[in-house]
Coordinates of C-alpha atoms in Angstrom, one line a residue:
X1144 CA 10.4 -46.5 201.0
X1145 CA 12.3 -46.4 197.2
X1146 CA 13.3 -43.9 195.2
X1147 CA 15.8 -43.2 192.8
X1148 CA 18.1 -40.7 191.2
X1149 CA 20.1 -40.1 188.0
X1150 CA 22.9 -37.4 188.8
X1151 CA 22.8 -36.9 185.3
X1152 CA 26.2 -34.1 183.8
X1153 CA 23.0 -32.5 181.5
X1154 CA 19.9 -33.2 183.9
X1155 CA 19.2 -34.8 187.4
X1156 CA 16.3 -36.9 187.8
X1157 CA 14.3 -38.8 190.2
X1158 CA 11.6 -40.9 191.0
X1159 CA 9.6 -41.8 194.1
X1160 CA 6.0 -42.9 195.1
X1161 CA 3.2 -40.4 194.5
X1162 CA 2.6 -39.4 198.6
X1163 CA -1.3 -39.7 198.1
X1164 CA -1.4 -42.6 195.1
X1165 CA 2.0 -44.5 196.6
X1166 CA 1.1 -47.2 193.8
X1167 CA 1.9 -44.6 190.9
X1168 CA 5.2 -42.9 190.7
X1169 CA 6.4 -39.1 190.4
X1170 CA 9.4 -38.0 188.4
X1171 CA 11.4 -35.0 189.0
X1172 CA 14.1 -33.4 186.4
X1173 CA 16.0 -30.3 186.8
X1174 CA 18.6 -28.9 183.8
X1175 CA 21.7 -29.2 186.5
X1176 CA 23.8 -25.8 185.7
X1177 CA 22.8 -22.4 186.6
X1178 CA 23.3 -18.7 185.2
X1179 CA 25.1 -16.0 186.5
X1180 CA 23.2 -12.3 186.9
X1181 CA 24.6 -9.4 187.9
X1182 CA 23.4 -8.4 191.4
X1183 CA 21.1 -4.9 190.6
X1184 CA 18.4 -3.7 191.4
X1185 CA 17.0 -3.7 188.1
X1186 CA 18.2 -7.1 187.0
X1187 CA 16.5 -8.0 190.8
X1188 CA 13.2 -6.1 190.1
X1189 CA 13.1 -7.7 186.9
X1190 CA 13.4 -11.5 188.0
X1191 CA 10.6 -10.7 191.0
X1192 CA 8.6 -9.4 188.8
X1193 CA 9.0 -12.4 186.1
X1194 CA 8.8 -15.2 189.1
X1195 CA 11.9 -16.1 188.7
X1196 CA 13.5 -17.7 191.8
X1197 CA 17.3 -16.5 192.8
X1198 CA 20.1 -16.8 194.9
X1199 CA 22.4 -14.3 196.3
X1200 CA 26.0 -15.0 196.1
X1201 CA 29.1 -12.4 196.2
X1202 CA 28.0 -9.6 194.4
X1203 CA 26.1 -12.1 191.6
X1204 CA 22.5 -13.7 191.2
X1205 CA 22.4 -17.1 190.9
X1206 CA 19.6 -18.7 189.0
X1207 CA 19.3 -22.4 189.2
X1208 CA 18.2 -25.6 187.5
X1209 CA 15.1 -25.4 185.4
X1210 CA 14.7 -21.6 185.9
X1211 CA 18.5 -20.7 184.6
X1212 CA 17.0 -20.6 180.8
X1213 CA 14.4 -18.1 181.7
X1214 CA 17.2 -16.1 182.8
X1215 CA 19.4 -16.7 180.1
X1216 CA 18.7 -13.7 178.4
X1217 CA 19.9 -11.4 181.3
X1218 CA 23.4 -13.1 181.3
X1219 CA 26.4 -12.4 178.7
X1220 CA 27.6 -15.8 180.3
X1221 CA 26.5 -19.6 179.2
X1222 CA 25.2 -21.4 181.9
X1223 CA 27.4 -22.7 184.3
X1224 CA 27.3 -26.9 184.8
X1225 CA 26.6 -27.9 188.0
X1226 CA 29.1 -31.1 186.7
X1227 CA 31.5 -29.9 184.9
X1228 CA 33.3 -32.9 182.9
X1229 CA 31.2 -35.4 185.0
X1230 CA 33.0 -34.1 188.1
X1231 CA 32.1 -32.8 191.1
X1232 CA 33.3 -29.5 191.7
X1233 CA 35.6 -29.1 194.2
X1234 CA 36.5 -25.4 194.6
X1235 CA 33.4 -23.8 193.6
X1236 CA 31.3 -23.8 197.4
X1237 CA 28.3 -21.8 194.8
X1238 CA 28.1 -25.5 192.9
X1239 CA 28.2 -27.7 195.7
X1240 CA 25.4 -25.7 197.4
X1241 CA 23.1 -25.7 194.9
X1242 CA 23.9 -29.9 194.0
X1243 CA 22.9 -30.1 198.4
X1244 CA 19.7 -27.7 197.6
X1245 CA 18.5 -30.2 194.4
X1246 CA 19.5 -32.8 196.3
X1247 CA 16.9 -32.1 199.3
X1248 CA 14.2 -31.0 196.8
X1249 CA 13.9 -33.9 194.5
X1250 CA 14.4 -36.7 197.4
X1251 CA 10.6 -36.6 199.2
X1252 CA 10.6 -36.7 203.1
X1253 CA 10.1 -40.6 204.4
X1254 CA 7.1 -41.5 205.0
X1255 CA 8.8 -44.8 206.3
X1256 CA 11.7 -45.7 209.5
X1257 CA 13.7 -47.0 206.4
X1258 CA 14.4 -45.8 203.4
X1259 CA 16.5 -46.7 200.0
X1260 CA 17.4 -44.8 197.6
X1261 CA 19.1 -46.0 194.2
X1262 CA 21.6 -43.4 192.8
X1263 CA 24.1 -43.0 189.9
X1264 CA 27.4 -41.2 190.0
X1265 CA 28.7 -39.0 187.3
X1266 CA 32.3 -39.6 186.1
X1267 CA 32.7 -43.1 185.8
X1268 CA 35.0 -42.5 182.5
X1269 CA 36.7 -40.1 184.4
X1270 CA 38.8 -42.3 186.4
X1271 CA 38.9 -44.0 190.0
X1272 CA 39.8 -41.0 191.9
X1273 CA 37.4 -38.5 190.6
X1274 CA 34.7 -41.5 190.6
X1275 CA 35.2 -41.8 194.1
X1276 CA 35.2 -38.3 195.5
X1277 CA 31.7 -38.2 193.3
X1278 CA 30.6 -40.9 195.0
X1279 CA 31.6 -39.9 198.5
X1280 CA 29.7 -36.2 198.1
X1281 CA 26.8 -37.5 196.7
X1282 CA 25.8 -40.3 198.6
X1283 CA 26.2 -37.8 201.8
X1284 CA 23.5 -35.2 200.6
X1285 CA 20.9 -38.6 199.8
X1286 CA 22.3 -39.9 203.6
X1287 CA 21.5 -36.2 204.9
X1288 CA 18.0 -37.2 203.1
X1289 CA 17.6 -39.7 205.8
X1290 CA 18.0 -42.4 202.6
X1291 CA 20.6 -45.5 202.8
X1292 CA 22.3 -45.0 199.4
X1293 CA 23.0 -47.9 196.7
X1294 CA 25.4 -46.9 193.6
X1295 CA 24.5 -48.8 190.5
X1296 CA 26.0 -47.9 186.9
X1297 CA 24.3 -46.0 184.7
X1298 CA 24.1 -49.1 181.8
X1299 CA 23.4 -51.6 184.3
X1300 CA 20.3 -49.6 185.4
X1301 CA 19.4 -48.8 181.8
X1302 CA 19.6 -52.5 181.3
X1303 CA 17.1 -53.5 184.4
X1304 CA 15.0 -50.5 183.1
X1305 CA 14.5 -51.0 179.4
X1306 CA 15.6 -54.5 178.4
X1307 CA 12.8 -56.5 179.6
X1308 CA 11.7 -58.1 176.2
X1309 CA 15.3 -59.3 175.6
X1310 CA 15.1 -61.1 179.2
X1311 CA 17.8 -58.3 180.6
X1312 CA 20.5 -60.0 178.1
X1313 CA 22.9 -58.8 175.8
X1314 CA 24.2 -54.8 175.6
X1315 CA 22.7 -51.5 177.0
X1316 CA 24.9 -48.4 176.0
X1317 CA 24.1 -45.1 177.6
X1318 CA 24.8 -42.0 175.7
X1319 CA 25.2 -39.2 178.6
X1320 CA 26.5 -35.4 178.0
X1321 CA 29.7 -36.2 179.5
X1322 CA 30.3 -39.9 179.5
X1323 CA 29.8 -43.1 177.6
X1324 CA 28.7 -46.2 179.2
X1325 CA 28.0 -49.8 178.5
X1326 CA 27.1 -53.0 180.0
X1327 CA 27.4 -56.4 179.0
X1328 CA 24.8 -59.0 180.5
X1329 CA 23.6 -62.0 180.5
X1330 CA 20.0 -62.2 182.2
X1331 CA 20.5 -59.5 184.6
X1332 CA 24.2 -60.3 185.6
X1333 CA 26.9 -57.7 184.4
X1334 CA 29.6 -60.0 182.6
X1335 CA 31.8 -56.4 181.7
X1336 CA 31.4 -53.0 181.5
X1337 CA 33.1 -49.6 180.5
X1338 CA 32.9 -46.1 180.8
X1339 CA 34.7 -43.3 178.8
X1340 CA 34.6 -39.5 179.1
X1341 CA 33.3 -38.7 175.8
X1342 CA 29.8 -37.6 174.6
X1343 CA 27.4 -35.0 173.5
X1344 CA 28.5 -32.5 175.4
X1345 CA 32.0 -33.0 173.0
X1346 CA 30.2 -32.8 170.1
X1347 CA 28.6 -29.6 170.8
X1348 CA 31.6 -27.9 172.5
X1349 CA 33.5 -28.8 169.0
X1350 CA 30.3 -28.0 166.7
X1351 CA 30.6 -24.4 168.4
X1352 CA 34.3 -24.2 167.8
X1353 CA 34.1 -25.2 164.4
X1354 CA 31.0 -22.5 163.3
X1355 CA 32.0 -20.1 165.5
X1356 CA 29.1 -20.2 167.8
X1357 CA 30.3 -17.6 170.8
X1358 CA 29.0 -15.7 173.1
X1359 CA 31.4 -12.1 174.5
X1360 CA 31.0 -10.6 177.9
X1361 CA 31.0 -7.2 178.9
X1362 CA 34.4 -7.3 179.2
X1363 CA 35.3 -8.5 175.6
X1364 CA 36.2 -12.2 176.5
X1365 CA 34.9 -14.9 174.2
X1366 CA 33.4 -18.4 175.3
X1367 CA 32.1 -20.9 173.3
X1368 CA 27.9 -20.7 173.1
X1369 CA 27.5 -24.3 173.9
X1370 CA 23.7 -23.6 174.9
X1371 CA 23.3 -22.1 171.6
X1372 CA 24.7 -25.5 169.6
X1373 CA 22.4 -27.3 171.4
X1374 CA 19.6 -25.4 170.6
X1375 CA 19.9 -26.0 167.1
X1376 CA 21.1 -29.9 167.3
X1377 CA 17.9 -30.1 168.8
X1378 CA 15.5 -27.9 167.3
X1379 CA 16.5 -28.3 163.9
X1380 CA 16.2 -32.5 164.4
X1381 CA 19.1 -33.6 161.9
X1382 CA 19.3 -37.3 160.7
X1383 CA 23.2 -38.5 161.2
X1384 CA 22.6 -40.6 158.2
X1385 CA 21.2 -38.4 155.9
X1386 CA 22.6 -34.5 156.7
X1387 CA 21.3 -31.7 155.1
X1388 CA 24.1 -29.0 155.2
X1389 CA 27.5 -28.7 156.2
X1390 CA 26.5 -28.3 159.8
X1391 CA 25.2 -31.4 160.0
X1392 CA 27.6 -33.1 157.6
X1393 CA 30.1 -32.4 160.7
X1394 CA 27.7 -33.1 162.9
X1395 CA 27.6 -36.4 161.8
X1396 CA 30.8 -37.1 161.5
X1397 CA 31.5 -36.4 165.3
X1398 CA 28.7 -38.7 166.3
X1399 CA 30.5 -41.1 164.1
X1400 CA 33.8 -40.7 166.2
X1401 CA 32.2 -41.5 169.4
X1402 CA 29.8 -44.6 167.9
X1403 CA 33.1 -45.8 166.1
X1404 CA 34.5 -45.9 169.9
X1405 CA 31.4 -47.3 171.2
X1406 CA 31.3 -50.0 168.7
X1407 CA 34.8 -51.0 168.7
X1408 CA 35.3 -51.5 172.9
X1409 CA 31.7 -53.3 172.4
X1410 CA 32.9 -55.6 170.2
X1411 CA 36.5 -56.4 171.3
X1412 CA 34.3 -57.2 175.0
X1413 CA 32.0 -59.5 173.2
X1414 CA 34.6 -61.6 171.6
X1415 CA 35.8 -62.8 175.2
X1416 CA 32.2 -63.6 176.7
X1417 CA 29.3 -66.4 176.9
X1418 CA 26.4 -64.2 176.6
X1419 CA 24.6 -67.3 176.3
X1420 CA 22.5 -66.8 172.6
X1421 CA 21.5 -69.3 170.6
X1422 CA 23.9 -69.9 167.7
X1423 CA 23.3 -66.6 165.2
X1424 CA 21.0 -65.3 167.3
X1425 CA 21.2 -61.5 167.0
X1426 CA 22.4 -59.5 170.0
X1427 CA 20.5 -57.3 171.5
X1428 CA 21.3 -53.5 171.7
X1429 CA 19.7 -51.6 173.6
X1430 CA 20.3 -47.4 173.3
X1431 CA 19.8 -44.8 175.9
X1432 CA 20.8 -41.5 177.6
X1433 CA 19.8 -37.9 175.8
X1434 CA 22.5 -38.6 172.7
X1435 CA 20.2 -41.7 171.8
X1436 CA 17.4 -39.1 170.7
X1437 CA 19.8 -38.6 167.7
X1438 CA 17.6 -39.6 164.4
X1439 CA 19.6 -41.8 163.0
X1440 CA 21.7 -42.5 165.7
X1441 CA 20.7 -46.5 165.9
X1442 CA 20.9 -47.1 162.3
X1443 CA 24.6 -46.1 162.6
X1444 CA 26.0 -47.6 165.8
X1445 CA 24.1 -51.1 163.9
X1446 CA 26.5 -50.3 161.0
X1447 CA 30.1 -49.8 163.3
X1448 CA 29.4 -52.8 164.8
X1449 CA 29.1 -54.9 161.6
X1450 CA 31.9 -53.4 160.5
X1451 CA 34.5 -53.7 163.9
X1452 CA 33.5 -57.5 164.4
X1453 CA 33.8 -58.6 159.8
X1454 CA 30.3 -59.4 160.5
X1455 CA 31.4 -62.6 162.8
X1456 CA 28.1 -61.5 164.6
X1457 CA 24.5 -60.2 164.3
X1458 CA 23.3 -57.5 166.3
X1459 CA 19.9 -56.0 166.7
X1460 CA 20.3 -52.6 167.6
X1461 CA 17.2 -50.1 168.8
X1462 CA 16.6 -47.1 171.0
X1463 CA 14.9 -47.7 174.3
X1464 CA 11.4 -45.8 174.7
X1465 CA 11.8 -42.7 176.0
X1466 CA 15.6 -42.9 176.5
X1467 CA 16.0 -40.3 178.4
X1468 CA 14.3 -41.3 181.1
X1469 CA 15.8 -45.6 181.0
X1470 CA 18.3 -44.9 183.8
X1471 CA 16.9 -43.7 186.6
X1472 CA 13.7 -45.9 186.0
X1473 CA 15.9 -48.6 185.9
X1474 CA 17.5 -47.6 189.5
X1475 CA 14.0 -47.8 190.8
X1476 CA 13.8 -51.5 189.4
X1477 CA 17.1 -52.2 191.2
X1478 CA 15.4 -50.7 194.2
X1479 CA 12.2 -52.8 194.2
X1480 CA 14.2 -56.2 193.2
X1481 CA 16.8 -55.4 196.6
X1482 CA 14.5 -54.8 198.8
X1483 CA 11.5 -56.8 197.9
X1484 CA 8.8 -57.2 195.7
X1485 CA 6.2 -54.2 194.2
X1486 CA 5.6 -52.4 191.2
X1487 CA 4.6 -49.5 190.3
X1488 CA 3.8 -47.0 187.1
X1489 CA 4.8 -43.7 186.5
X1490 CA 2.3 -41.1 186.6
X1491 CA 0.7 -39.9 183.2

């Protein structure tokens, strides 16, 4: 049996065989942070009687995944990221919980004696170290699963899942909430790859900072109403190459500091490498991850790249179809090509 999951800094997903159509697939998602209620009984009463599923933890309410919006309102707090800065936390026992409890819930019971399941790690631009103790709690909740776990990279499985017409060659980039990353291949095999701590969750952090977007406790102190920024980056559906207002004006210009960095470690990779094109054959680039939903975004990064390389190559830059979704697809891919063949759809 396959499956896969994205440990995602903004949302985990996964995807496994529909139990009673196993030729179809099912995808799971859950928003990984949760929100913070004051333990009453009228803040209780008031979550029962909304459906609203909780947790009890020291003297608080914990609301979870999905549901922590629909509690939102009840909190002077933002939510609280299950992944804070792509890492796992590792004093906060509320977090870890919760990250087993998803865990167990999104991964379905086997239905075979063995199973695999295809995982990503959050914090690759983070470093070794914080990489590693990632990797080492989160491939023990999937083991607890009864899964064997396989760790690919976030690009590399955008790539298998979203680069088929270009043959699996040439550049998948992966815009995440907390990281930046990109692969380099040449018909499925890897020739580099990178990682960086650096993406949208930056540029909302410092949108809020910059317009003052806060949110005050009951005890005066002031955070920064990330939540909120997103709501309108979102909502209001800004095009980085056209903005409208001064909001957006600096909007763009922060997803221009982190496509100028994505374009300039791209190109100074590409100079080195055999990606094995045709002479002026344009190289593909392939976009994905929630920043790539930025109107305007492709358009741009197409631009940086002209400019870092003098134009000594052609690219063809375009977002992948439902970006979002490219990375833990592609882990299922990796799943079906290591342990034999299959295929499957996901179900409408």
């Amino acid at each position: 049996m396959i499956c896969s999951i994205d440990f995602g800094s903004s949302v985990i997903r996964s995807l496994f065989p529909n139990p009673e159509a196993p030729e179809r697939l099912c995808l799971s998602s859950t928003r990984s942070e949760y929100t913070i209620v004051p333990d009453t009984d009228v803040h209780r009463k008031t979550l029962f009687g909304q459906g609203v599923p909780f947790a009890v933890c020291e003297g608080a309410l914990l609301v979870i995944g999905n549901d922590a919006a629909r509690a939102r309102w009840m909190s002077r707090l933002p939510a609280s990221p299950l992944l804070s800065e792509g890492r796992i936390p590792q004093s906060d026992a509320p977090a870890r919980q919760i990250l087993y409890e998803l865990t167990q819930a999104m991964l379905p019971p086997l239905t075979t004696r063995r199973g695999v399941c295809v995982m990503t790690v959050p914090g690759a631009g983070q470093g070794e170290a914080v990489a590693g103790l990632n990797e080492e709690f989160l491939t023990r909740l999937v083991r607890m699963k009864g899964y064997t776990p396989i760790v690919i990279g976030a690009a590399e499985a955008a790539m298998l899942g979203a680069c088929l017409d270009s043959l699996f060659t040439g550049v998948s980039v992966v815009i995440g909430a907390e990281t930046v990353s990109w692969c380099i291949a040449r018909r499925g095999l890897v020739l580099a790859t990178e990682s960086f701590a650096m993406g949208t969750r930056w540029v909302d952090m410092e949108i809020a900072r910059r317009f003052g977007v806060q949110v005050w406790d009951a005890e005066g102190r002031v955070f920064l109403d990330t939540d909120q920024a997103v709501s309108w980056r979102i909502q209001s559906d800004p095009n980085l190459r056209s903005p409208r207002d001064d909001q957006e004006t600096a909007l763009s210009g922060l997803f221009g500091v982190l496509i100028r960095k994505i374009a300039e470690t791209i190109t100074g990779a590409v100079e080195t490498l055999d990606i094995g094109l045709r002479p002026f054959q344009a190289i593909p680039v392939m976009v994905s991850g929630g920043g790539a939903l930025m109107a305007g975004l492709p358009e741009m990064l197409h631009a940086s790249l002209l400019e870092c390389e003098a134009r000594s190559h052609r690219y063809s830059v375009a977002r992948t179809t439902s970006p979002e979704l490219a990375v833990v697809r592609g882990a299922y891919v990796y799943g079906e090509l290591e342990t034999g063949p299959g295929c499957a759809e996901i179900a409408a």
